[in-house]
PDB file of C-alpha atoms in Angstrom:
ATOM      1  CA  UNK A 225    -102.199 129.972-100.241  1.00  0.00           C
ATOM      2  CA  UNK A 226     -99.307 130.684-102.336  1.00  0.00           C
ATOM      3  CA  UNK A 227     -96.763 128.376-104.191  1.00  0.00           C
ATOM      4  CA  UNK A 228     -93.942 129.888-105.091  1.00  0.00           C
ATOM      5  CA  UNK A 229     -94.054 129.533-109.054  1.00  0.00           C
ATOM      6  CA  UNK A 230     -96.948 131.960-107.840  1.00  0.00           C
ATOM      7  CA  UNK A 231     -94.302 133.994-106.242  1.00  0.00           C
ATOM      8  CA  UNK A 232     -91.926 133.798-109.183  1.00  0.00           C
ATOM      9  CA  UNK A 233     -93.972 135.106-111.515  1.00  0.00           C
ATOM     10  CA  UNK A 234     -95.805 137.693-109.914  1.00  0.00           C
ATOM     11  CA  UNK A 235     -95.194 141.145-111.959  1.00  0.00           C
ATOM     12  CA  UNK A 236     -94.882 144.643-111.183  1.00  0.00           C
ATOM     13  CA  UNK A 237     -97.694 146.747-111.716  1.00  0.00           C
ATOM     14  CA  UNK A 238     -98.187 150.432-111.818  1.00  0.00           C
ATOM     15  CA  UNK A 239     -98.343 151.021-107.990  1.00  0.00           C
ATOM     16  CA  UNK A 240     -97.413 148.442-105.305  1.00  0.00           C
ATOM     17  CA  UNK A 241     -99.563 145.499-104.578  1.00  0.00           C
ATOM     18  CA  UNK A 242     -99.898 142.618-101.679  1.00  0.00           C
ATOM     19  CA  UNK A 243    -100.595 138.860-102.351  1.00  0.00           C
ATOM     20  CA  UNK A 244    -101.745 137.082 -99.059  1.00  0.00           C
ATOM     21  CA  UNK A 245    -100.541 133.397 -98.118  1.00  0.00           C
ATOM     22  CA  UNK A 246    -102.483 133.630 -94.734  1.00  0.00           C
ATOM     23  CA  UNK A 247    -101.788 133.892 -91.313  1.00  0.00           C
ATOM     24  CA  UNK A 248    -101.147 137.346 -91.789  1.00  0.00           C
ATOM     25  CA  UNK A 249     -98.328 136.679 -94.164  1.00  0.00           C
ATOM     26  CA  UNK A 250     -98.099 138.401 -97.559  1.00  0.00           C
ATOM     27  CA  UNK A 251     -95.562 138.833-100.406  1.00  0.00           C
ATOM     28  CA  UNK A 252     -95.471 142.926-101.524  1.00  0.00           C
ATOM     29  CA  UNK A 253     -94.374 143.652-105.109  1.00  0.00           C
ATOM     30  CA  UNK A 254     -93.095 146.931-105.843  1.00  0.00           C
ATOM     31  CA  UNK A 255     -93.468 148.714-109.011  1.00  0.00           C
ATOM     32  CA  UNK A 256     -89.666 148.124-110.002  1.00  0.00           C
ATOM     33  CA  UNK A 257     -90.583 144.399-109.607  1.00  0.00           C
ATOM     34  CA  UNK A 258     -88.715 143.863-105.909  1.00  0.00           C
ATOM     35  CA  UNK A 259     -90.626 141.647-103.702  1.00  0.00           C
ATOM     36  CA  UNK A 260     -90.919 141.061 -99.928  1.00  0.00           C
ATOM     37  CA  UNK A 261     -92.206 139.112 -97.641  1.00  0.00           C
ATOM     38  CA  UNK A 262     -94.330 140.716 -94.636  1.00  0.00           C
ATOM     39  CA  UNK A 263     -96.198 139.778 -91.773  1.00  0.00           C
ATOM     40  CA  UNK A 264     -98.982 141.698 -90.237  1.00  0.00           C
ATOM     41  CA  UNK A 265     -99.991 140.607 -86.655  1.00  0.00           C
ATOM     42  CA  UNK A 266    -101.518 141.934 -83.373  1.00  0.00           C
ATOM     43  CA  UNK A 267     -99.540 142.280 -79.925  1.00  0.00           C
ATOM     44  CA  UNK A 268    -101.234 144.013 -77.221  1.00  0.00           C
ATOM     45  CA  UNK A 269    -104.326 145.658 -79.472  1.00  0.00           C
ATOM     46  CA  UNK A 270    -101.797 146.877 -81.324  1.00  0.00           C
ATOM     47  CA  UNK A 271    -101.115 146.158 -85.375  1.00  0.00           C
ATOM     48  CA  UNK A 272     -97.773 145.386 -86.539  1.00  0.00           C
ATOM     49  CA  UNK A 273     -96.357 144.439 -89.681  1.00  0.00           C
ATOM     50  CA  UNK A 274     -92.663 142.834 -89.773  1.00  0.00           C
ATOM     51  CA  UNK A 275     -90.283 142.496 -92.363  1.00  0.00           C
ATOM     52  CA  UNK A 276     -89.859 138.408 -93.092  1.00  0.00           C
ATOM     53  CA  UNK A 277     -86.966 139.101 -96.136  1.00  0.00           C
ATOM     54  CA  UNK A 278     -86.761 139.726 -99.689  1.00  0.00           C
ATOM     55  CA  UNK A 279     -87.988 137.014-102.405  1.00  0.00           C
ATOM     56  CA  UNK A 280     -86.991 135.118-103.424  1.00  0.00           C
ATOM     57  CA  UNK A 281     -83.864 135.194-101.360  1.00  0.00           C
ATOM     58  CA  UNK A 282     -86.180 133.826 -98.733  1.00  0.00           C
ATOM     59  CA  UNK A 283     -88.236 131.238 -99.998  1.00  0.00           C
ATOM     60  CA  UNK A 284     -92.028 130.724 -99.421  1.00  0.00           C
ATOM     61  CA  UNK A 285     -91.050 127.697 -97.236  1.00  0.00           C
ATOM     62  CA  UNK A 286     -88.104 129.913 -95.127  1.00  0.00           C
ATOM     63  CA  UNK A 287     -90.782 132.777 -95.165  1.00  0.00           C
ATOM     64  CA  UNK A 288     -93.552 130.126 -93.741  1.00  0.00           C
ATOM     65  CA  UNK A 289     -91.271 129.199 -91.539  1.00  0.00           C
ATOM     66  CA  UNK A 290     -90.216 132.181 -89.828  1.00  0.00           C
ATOM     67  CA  UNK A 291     -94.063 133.551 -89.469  1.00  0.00           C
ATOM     68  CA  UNK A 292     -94.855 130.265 -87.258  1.00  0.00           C
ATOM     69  CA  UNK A 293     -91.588 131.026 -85.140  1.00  0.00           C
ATOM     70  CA  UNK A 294     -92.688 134.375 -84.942  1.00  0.00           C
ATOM     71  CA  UNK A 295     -96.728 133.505 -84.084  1.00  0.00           C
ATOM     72  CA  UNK A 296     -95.096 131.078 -81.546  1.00  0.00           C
ATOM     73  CA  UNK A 297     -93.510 134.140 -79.973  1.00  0.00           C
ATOM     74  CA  UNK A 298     -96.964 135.873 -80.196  1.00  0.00           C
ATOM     75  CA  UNK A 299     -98.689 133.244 -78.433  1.00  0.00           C
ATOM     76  CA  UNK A 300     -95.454 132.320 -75.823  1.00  0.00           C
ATOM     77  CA  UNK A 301     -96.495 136.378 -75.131  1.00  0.00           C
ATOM     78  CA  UNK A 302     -93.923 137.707 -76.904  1.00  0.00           C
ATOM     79  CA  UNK A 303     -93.438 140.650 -79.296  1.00  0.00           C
ATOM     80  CA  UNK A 304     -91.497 139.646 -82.309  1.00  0.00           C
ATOM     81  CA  UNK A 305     -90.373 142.828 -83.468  1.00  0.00           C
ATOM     82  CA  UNK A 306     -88.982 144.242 -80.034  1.00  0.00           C
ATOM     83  CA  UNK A 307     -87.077 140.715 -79.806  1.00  0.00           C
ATOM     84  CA  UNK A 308     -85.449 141.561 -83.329  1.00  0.00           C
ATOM     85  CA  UNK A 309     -84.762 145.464 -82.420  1.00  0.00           C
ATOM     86  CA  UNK A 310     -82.979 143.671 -78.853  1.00  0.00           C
ATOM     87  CA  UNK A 311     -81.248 141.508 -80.694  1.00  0.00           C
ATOM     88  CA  UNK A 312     -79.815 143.968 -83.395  1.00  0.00           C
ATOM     89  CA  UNK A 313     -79.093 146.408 -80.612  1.00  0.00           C
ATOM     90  CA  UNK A 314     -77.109 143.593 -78.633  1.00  0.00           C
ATOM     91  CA  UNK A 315     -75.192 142.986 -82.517  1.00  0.00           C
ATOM     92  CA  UNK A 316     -74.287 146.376 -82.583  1.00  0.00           C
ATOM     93  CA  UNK A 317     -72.944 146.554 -78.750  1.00  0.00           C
ATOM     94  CA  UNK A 318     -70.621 143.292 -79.730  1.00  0.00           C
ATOM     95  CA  UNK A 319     -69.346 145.170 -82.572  1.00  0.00           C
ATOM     96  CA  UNK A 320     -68.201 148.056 -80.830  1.00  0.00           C
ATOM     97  CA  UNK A 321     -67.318 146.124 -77.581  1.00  0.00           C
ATOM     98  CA  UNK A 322     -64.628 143.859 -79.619  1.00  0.00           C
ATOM     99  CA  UNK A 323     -61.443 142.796 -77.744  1.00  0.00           C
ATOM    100  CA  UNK A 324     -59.201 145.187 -80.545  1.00  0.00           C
ATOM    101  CA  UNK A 325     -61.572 148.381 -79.420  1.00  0.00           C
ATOM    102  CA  UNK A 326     -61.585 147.767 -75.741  1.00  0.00           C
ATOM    103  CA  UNK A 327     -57.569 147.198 -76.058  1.00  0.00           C
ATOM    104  CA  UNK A 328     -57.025 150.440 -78.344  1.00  0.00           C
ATOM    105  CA  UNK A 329     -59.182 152.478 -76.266  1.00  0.00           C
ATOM    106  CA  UNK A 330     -57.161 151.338 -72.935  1.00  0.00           C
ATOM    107  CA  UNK A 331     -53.905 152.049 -75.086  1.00  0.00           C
ATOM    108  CA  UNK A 332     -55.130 155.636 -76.229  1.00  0.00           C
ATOM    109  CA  UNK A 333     -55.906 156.412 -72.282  1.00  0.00           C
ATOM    110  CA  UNK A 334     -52.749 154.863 -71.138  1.00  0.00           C
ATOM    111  CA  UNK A 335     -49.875 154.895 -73.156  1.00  0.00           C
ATOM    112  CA  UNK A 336     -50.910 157.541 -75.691  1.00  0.00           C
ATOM    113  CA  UNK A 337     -48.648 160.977 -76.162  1.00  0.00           C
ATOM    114  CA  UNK A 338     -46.391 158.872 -74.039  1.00  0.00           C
ATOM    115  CA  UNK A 339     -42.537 159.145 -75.018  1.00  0.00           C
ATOM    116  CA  UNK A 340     -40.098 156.012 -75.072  1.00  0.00           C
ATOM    117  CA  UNK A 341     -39.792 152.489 -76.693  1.00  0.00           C
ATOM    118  CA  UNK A 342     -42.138 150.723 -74.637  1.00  0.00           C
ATOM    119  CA  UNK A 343     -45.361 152.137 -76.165  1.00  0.00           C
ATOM    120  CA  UNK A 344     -44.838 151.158 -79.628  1.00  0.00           C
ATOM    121  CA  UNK A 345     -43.449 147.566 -78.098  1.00  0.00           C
ATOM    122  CA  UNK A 346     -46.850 147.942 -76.696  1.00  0.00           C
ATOM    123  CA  UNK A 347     -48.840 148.627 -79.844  1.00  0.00           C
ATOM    124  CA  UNK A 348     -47.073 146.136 -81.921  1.00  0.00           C
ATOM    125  CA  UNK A 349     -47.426 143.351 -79.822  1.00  0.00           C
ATOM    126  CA  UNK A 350     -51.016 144.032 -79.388  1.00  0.00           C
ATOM    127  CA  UNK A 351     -51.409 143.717 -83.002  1.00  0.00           C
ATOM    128  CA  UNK A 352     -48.994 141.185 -83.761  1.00  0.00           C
ATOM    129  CA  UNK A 353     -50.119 138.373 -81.540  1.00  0.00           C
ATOM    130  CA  UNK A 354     -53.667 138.984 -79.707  1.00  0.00           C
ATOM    131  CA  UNK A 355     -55.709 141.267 -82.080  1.00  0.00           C
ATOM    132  CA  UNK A 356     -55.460 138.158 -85.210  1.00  0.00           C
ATOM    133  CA  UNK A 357     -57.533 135.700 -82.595  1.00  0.00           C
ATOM    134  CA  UNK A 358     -59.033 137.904 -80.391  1.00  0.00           C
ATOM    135  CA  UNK A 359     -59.457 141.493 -82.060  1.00  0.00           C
ATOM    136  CA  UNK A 360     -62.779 140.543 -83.279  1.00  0.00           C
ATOM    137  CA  UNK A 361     -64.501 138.548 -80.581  1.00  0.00           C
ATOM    138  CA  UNK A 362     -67.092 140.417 -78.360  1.00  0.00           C
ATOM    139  CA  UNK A 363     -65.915 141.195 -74.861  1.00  0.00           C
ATOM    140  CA  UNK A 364     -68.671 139.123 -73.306  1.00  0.00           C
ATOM    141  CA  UNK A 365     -67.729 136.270 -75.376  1.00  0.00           C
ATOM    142  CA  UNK A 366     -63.873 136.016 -73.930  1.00  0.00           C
ATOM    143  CA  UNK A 367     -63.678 133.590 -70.838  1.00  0.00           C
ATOM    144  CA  UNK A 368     -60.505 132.177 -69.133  1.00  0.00           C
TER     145      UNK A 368
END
């Protein structure tokens, strides 16, 4: 088990070494003296090894913490590292399914290369008074 004045003062070496806290947890230390946390586990006779975060920006404790949520998952039979792809995948739909995109995309197929007043009325009010509260906020997150 490791305590993290362990952690703290753990050096680099020549080539890249691993310091085990159990449960398939480990701390790597890089030659230029980065660390990170890593967990090595089985799901479905396969071996996988997660990244936990970087010390000591994550803590032994956080780090201990987030291997039992993730052995939890394991044992609920659950991969942990296809729930954090899914969930970065669903981050990255939000982001480009914000209100301001869906709204500037409709614009662009609508009103774009269109002549007159009323598409920069349009455009302006769009920006003016919907895209401060709502230009950011995932489509799937806007209800009536």
């Amino acid at each position: 088990m490791l305590t993290e004045l362990a952690c703290k003062n753990f050096g680099p070496q020549e080539k890249s070494y691993k310091k085990f806290d159990g449960g398939g947890m480990f701390l790597l230390i890089k030659p230029d003296g980065s660390k990170y946390w890593r967990l090595k586990y089985n799901y479905a006779g396969k071996e996988k090894l997660m990244a936990l975060g970087v010390y000591p920006a994550i803590s032994l404790k956080e780090a201990r913490a987030k291997r039992d949520e993730y052995k939890k998952q394991i044992r609920d039979g659950k991969d942990p590292l296809q729930n954090k792809k899914q969930f970065k995948n669903e981050l990255k739909e939000d982001i480009a399914n914000t209100f301001k995109n869906i709204a500037l995309e409709w614009y662009e197929k609508k009103w774009k290369g269109k002549q007159g007043r009323e598409t920069q009325i349009i455009l302006s009010r769009l920006k003016r008074h919907i895209f401060g509260d709502l230009g950011s906020v995932p489509m799937k997150k806007i209800t009536a």
